[in-house]
GROMACS .gro file of C-alpha atoms in nm:
model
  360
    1UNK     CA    1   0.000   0.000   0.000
    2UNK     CA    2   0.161   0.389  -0.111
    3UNK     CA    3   0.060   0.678   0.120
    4UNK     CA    4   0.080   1.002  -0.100
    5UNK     CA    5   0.128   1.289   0.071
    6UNK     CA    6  -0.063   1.601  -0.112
    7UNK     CA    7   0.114   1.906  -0.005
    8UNK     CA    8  -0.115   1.982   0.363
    9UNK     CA    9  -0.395   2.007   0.125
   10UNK     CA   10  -0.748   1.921   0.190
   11UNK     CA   11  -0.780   1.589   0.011
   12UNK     CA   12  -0.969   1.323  -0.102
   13UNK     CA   13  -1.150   1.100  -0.306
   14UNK     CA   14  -1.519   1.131  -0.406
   15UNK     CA   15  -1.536   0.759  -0.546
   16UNK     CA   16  -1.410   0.426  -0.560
   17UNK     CA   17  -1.329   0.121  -0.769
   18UNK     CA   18  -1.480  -0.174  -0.541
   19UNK     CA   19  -1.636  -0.469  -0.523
   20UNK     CA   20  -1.959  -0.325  -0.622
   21UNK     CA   21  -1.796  -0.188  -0.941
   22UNK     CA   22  -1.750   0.204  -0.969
   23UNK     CA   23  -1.906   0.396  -0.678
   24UNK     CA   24  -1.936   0.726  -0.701
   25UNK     CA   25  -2.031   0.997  -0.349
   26UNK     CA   26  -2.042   1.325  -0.611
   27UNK     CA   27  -2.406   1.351  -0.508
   28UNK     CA   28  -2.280   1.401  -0.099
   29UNK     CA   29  -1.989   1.596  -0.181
   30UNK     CA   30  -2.091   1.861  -0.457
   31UNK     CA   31  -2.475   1.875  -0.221
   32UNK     CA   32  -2.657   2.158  -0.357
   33UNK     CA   33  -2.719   2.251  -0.050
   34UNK     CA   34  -2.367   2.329   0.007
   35UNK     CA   35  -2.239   2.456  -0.336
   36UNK     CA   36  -2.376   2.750  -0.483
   37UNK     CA   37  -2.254   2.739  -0.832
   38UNK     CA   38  -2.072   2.429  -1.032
   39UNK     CA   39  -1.852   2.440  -1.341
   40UNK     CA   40  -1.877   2.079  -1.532
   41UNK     CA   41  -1.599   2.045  -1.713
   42UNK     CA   42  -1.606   1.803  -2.014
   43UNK     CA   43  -1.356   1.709  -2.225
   44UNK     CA   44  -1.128   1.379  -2.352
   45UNK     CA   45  -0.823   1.237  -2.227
   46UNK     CA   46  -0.531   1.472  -2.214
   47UNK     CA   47  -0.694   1.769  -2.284
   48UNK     CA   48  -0.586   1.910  -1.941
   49UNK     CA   49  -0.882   1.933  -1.724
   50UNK     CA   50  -0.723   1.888  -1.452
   51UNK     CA   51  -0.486   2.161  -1.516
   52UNK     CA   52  -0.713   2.328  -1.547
   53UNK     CA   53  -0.898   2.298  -1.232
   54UNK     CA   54  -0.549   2.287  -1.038
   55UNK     CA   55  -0.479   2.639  -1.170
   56UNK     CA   56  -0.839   2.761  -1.090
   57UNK     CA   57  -0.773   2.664  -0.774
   58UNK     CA   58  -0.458   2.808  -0.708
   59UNK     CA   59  -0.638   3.143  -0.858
   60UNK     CA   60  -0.837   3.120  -0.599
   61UNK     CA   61  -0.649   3.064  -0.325
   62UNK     CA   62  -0.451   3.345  -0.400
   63UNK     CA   63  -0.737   3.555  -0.359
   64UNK     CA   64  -0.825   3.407  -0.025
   65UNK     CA   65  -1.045   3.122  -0.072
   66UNK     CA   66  -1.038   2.794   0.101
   67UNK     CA   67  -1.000   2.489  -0.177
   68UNK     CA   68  -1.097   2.138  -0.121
   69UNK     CA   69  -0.934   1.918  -0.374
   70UNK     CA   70  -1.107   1.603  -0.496
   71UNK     CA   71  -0.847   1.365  -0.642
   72UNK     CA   72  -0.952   1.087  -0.919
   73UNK     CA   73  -0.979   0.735  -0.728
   74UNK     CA   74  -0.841   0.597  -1.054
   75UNK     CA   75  -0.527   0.803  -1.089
   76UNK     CA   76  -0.456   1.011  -0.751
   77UNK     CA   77  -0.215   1.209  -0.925
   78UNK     CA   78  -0.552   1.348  -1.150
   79UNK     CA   79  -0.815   1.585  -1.027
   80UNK     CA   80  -1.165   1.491  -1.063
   81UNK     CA   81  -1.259   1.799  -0.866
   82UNK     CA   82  -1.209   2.133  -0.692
   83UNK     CA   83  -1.460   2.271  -0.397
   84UNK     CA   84  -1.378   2.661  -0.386
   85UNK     CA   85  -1.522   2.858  -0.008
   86UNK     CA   86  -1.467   3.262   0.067
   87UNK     CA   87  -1.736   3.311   0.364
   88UNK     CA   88  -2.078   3.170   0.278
   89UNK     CA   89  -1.972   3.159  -0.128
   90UNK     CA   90  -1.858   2.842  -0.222
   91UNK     CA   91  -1.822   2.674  -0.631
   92UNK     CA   92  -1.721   2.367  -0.767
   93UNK     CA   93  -1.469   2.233  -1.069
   94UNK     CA   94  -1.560   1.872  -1.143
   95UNK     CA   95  -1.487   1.643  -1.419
   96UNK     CA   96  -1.805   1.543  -1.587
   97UNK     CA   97  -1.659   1.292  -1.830
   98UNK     CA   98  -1.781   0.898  -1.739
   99UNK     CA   99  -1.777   0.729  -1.505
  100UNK     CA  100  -1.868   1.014  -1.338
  101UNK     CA  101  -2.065   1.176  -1.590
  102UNK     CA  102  -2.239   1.489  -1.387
  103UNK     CA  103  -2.550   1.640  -1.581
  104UNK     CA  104  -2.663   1.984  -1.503
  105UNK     CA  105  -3.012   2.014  -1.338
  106UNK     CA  106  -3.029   2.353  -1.379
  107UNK     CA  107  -2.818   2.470  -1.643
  108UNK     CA  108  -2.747   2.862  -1.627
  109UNK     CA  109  -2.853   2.941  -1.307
  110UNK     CA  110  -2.633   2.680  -1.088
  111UNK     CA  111  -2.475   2.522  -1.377
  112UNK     CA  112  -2.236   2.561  -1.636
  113UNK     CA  113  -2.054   2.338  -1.894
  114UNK     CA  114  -1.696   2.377  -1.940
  115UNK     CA  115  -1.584   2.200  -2.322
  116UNK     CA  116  -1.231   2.168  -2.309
  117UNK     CA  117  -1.262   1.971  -2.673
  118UNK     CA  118  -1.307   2.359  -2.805
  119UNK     CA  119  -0.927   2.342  -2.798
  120UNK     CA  120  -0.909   2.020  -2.963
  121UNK     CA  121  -0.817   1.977  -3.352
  122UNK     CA  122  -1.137   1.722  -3.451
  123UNK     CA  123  -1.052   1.655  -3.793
  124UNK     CA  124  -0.680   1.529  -3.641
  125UNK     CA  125  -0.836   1.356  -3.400
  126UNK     CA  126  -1.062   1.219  -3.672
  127UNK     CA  127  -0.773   1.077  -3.843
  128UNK     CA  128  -0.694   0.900  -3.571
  129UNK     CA  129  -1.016   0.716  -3.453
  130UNK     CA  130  -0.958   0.332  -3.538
  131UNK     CA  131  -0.694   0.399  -3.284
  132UNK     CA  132  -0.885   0.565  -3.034
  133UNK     CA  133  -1.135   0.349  -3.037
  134UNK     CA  134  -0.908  -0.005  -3.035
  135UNK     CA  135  -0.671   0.194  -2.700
  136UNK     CA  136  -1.075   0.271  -2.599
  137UNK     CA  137  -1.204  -0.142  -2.610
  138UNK     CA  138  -0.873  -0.261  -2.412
  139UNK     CA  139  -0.945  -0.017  -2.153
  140UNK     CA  140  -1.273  -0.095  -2.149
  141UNK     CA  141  -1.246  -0.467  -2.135
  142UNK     CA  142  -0.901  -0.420  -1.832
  143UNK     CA  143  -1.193  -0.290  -1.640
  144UNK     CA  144  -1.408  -0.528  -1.642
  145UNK     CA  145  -1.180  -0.770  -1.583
  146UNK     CA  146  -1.061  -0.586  -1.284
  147UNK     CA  147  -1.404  -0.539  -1.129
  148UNK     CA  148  -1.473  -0.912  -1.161
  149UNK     CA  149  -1.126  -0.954  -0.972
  150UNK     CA  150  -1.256  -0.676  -0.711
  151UNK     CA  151  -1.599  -0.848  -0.667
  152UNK     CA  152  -1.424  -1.192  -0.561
  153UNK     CA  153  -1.214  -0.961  -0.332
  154UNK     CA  154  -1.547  -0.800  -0.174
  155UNK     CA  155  -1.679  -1.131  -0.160
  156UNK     CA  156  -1.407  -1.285   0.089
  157UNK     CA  157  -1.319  -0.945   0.267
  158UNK     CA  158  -1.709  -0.990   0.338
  159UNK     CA  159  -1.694  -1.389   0.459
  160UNK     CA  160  -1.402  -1.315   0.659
  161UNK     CA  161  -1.654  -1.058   0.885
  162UNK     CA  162  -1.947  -1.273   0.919
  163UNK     CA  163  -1.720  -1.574   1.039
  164UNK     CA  164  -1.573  -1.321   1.295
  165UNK     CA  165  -1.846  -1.113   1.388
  166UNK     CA  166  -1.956  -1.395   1.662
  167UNK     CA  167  -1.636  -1.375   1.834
  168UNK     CA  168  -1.616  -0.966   1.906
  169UNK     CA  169  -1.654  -0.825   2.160
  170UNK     CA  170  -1.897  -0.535   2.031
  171UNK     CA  171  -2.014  -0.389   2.362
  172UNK     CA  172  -1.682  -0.366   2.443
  173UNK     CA  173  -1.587  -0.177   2.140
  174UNK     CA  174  -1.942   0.036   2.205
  175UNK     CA  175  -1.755   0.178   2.545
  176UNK     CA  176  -1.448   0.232   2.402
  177UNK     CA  177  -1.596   0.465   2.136
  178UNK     CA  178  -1.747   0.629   2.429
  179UNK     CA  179  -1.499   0.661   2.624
  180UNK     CA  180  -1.253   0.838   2.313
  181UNK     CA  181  -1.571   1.097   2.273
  182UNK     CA  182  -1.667   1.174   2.658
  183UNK     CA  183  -1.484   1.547   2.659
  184UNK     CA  184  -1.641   1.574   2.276
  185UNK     CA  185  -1.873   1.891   2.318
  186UNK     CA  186  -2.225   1.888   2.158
  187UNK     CA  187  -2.210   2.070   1.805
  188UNK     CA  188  -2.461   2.294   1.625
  189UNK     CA  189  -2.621   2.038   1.368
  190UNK     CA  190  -2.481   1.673   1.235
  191UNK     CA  191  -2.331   1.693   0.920
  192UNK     CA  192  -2.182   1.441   0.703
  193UNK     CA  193  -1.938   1.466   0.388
  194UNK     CA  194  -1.811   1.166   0.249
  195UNK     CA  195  -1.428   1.221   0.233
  196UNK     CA  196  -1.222   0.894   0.073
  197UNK     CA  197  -0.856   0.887   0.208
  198UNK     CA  198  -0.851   0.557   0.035
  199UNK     CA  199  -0.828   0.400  -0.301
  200UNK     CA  200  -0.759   0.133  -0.531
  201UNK     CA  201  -0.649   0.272  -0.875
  202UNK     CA  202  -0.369   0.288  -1.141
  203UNK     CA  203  -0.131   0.282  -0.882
  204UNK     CA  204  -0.224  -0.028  -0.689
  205UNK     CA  205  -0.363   0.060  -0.302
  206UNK     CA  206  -0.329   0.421  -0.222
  207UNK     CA  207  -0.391   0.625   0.114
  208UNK     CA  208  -0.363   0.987   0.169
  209UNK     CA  209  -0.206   1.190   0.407
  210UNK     CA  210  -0.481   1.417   0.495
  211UNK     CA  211  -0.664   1.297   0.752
  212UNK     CA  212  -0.350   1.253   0.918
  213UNK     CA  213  -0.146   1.576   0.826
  214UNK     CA  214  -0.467   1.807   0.911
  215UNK     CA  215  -0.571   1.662   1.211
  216UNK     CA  216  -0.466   1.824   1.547
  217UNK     CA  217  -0.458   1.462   1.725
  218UNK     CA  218  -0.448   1.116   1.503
  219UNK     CA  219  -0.573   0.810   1.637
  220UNK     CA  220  -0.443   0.506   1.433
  221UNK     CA  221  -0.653   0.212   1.469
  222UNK     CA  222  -0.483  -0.102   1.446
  223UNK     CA  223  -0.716  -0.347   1.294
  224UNK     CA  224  -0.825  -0.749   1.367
  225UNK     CA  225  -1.035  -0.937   1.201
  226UNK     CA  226  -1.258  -0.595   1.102
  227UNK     CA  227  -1.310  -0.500   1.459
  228UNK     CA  228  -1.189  -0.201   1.355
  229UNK     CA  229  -1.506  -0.104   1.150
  230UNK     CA  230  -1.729  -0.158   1.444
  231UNK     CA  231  -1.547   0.133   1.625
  232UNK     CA  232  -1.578   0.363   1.368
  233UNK     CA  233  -1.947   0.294   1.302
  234UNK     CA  234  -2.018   0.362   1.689
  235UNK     CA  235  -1.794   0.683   1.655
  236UNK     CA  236  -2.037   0.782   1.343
  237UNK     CA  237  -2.321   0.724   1.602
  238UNK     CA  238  -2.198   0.955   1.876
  239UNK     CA  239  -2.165   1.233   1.598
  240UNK     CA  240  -2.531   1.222   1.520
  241UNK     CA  241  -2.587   1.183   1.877
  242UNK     CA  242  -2.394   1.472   2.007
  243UNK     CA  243  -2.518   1.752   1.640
  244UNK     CA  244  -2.111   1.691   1.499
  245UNK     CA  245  -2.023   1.774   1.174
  246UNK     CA  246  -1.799   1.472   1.037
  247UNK     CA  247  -1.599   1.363   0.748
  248UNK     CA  248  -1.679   0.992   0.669
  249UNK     CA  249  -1.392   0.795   0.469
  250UNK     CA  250  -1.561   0.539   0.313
  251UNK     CA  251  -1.350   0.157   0.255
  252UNK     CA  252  -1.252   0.158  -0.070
  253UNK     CA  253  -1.324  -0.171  -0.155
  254UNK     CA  254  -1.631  -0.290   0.039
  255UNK     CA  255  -1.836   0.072   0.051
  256UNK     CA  256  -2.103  -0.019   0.357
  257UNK     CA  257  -1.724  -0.004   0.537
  258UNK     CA  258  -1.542   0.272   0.680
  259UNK     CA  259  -1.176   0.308   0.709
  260UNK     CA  260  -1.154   0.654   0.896
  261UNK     CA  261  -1.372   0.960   1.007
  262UNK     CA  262  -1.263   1.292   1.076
  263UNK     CA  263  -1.437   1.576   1.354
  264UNK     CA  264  -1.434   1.848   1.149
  265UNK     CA  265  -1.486   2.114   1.492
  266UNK     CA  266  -1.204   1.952   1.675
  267UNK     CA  267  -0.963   1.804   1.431
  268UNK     CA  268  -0.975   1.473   1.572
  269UNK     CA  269  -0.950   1.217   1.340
  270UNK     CA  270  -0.951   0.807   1.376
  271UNK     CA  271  -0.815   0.597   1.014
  272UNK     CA  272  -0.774   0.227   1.008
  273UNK     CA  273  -0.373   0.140   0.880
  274UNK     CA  274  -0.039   0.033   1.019
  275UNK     CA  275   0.294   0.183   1.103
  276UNK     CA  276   0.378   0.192   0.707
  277UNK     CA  277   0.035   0.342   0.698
  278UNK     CA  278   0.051   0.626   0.942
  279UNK     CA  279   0.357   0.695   1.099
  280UNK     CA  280   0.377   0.880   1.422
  281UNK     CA  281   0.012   0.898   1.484
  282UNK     CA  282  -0.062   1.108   1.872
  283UNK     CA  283  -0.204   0.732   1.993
  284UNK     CA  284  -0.253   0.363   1.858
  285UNK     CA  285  -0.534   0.179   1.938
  286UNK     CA  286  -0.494  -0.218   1.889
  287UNK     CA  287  -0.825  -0.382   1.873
  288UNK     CA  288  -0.676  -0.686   1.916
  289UNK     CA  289  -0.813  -0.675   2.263
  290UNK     CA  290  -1.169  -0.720   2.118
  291UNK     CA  291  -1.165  -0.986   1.947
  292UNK     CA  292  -1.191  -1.348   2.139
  293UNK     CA  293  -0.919  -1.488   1.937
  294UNK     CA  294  -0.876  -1.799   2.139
  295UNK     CA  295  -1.213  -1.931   2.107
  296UNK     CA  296  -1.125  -1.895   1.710
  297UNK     CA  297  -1.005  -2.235   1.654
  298UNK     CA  298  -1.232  -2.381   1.502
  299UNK     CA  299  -1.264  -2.140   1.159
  300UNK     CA  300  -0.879  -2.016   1.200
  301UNK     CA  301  -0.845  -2.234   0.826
  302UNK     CA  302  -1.142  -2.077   0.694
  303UNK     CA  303  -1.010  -1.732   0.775
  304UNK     CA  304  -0.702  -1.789   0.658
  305UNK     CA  305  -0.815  -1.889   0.339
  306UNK     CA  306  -1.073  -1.586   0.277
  307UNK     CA  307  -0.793  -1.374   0.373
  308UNK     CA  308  -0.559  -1.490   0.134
  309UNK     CA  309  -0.807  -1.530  -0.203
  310UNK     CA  310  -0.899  -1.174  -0.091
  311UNK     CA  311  -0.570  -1.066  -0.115
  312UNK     CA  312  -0.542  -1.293  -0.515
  313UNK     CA  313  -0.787  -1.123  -0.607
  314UNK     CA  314  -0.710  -0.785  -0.498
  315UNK     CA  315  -0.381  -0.839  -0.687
  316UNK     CA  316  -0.541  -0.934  -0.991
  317UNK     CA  317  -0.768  -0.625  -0.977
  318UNK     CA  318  -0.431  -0.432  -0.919
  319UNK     CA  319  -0.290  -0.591  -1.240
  320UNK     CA  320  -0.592  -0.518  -1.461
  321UNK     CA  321  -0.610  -0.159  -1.316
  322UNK     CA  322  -0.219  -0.134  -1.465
  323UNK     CA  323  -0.318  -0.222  -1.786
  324UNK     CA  324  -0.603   0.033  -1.777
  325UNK     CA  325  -0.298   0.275  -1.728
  326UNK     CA  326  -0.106   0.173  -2.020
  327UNK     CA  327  -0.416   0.251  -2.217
  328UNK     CA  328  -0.512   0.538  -2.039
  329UNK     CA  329  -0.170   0.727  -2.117
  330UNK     CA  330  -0.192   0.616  -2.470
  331UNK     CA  331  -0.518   0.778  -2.503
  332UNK     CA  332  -0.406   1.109  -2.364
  333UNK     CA  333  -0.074   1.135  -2.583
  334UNK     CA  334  -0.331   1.124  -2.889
  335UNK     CA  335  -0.547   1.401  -2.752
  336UNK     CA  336  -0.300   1.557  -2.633
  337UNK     CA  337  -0.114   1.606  -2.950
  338UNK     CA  338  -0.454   1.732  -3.063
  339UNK     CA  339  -0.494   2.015  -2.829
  340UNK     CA  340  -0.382   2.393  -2.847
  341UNK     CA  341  -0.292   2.450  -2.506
  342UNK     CA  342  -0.191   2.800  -2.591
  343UNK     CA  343  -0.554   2.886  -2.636
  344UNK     CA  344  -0.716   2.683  -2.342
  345UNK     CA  345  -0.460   2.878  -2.124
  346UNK     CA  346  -0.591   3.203  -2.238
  347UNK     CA  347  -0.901   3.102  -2.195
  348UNK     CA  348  -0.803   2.952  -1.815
  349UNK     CA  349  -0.678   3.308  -1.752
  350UNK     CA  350  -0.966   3.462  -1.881
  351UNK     CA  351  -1.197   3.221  -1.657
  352UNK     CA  352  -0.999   3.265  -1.333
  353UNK     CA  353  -1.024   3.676  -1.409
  354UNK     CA  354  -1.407   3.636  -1.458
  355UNK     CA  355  -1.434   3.404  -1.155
  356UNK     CA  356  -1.244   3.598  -0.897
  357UNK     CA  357  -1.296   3.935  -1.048
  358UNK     CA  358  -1.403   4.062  -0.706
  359UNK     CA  359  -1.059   4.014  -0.597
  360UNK     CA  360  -0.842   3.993  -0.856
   0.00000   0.00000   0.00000
């Protein structure tokens, strides 16, 4: 498993390749509710949007607003979005291209299309399309392949916790959660954002640092035999119970799961992982202690064996993911080549000085 460390920033991921294929939280995270205005941005492979929502962002934050950058689950070195706040105005940059397609609901007034392929040279492109689309079925079929691979890998991750569920201890783990909240103050109102530090992508198993790097204590959880899930799901409870506003992240592979949740009021945040994981974290908690591992003799084999197909087939998923890379890259060398950057950074300057004119 990398960690990737983004800078301080505030990071995450809004979906996730799992064992339920792609699942996507860009209804949570770009809420209505919370956003007042969203730029779709569509465009192929290559044609730089995220560039362009990087340099939006840093437009922005040079004129004092807070960003929120939403990293591509796929590639985590790829933007698939950009939440922008200055007081009580707030806008979004997302990529609307599939999976993720995003569809305006009420275009003008909240919403507005961004078409990066008006930079694009179409009858170049056109030259090139028994290519695109050959580079386009190999990708296609790598992922399928790799969500077959990632639904075997749900599939035992999920046997392994009903054949240990029996054998925690979960009022135990009930108190403990109780005990880590007691000096938690009520907040004004429960909130919840879905915020992914995890993901399983291009680059095999990734984690970010931002849970970690933001939070003013870190609790690392040491997990056995998913324990650890049962402790965060009580701490989720205690937020609704005592109004907290929270940041859920959201197991990358089995999605009912969560791996980590952050207080957003006190920057306390808990995140399942090791000492490769999280190093240095204010306090470890084993769970070890919760589980009645002795009186597990009798389906030790059986875990064991779930634990290690689970793993197979993760690393098959991995594999087919890497392919969808190779193809990926190929893809956005062809558009690339296509593009006339010169222009879509004019027009990026233009945007950002239309955006921001308030302060620029």
């Amino acid at each position: 498993m990398m960690s990737l460390s983004k800078r301080k920033e505030d990071a995450y991921f809004a979906a996730s390749n799992s064992a339920d294929g792609f699942f996507s939280y860009y209804p949570q995270c770009f809420d209505d509710r919370r956003i007042g205005h969203v730029y779709a941005i569509k465009g192929g492979p290559g044609t730089g949007k995220s560039r362009f929502m990087r340099d939006v962002a840093d437009a922005g934050e040079a004129c004092g607003w807070q960003a929120e950058y939403v990293y591509c689950s796929s590639d985590p070195n790829s933007l698939d979005g950009v939440i922008l706040t200055l007081g009580k105005r707030s806008i979004a940059l997302l990529d609307a291209t599939a999976p993720h397609v995003y569809e305006p609901h009420t275009p003008g007034a909240r919403e507005e299309l961004v078409d990066l392929g008006a930079f694009w040279n179409a009858e170049q492109l056109g030259d090139r399309i028994e290519k695109i689309e050959a580079i386009n079925r190999e990708k296609r079929a790598a992922y399928r392949r790799a969500y077959r691979y990632l639904a075997a890998a749900g599939e035992m991750a999920r046997m392994h916790g009903e054949l240990a569920y029996p054998y925690l201890r979960i009022t135990a783990i009930e108190a403990m959660a109780e005990r880590l909240t007691r000096d938690f103050s009520f907040g004004s109102g429960y909130r919840m954002q879905p915020a992914l530090i995890g993901s399983i992508g291009m680059r095999g198993e990734v984690r970010l640092d931002s849970y970690f790097t933001r939070a003013t204590q870190f609790f690392r959880i040491e997990d056995c035999h998913g324990a650890a899930q049962y402790l965060l799901d009580a701490l989720g409870k205690i937020a609704v119970q005592k109004r907290l506003a929270v940041r859920l992240s959201h197991d990358p592979l089995l999605p009912e799961s969560l791996d980590g949740i952050f207080f957003c009021d006190s920057g306390i945040a808990f995140a399942v992982g090791d000492r490769r994981t999280w190093q240095n974290p204010h306090r470890v908690i084993g769970m070890r202690r919760f589980v009645q591992t002795a009186r597990m003799k009798p389906i030790r084999g059986s875990l064991v064996y779930a634990a290690r197909m689970r793993r197979a087939m993760l690393g098959g998923a991995i594999e087919e993911l890497a392919r969808v890379r190779e193809s990926h890259f190929l893809l956005e060398e062809i558009y690339a080549d296509a593009m006339d950057f010169s222009q879509k950074e004019a027009f990026t300057k233009k945007f950002c000085e239309r955006l921001f004119s308030l302060q620029i």
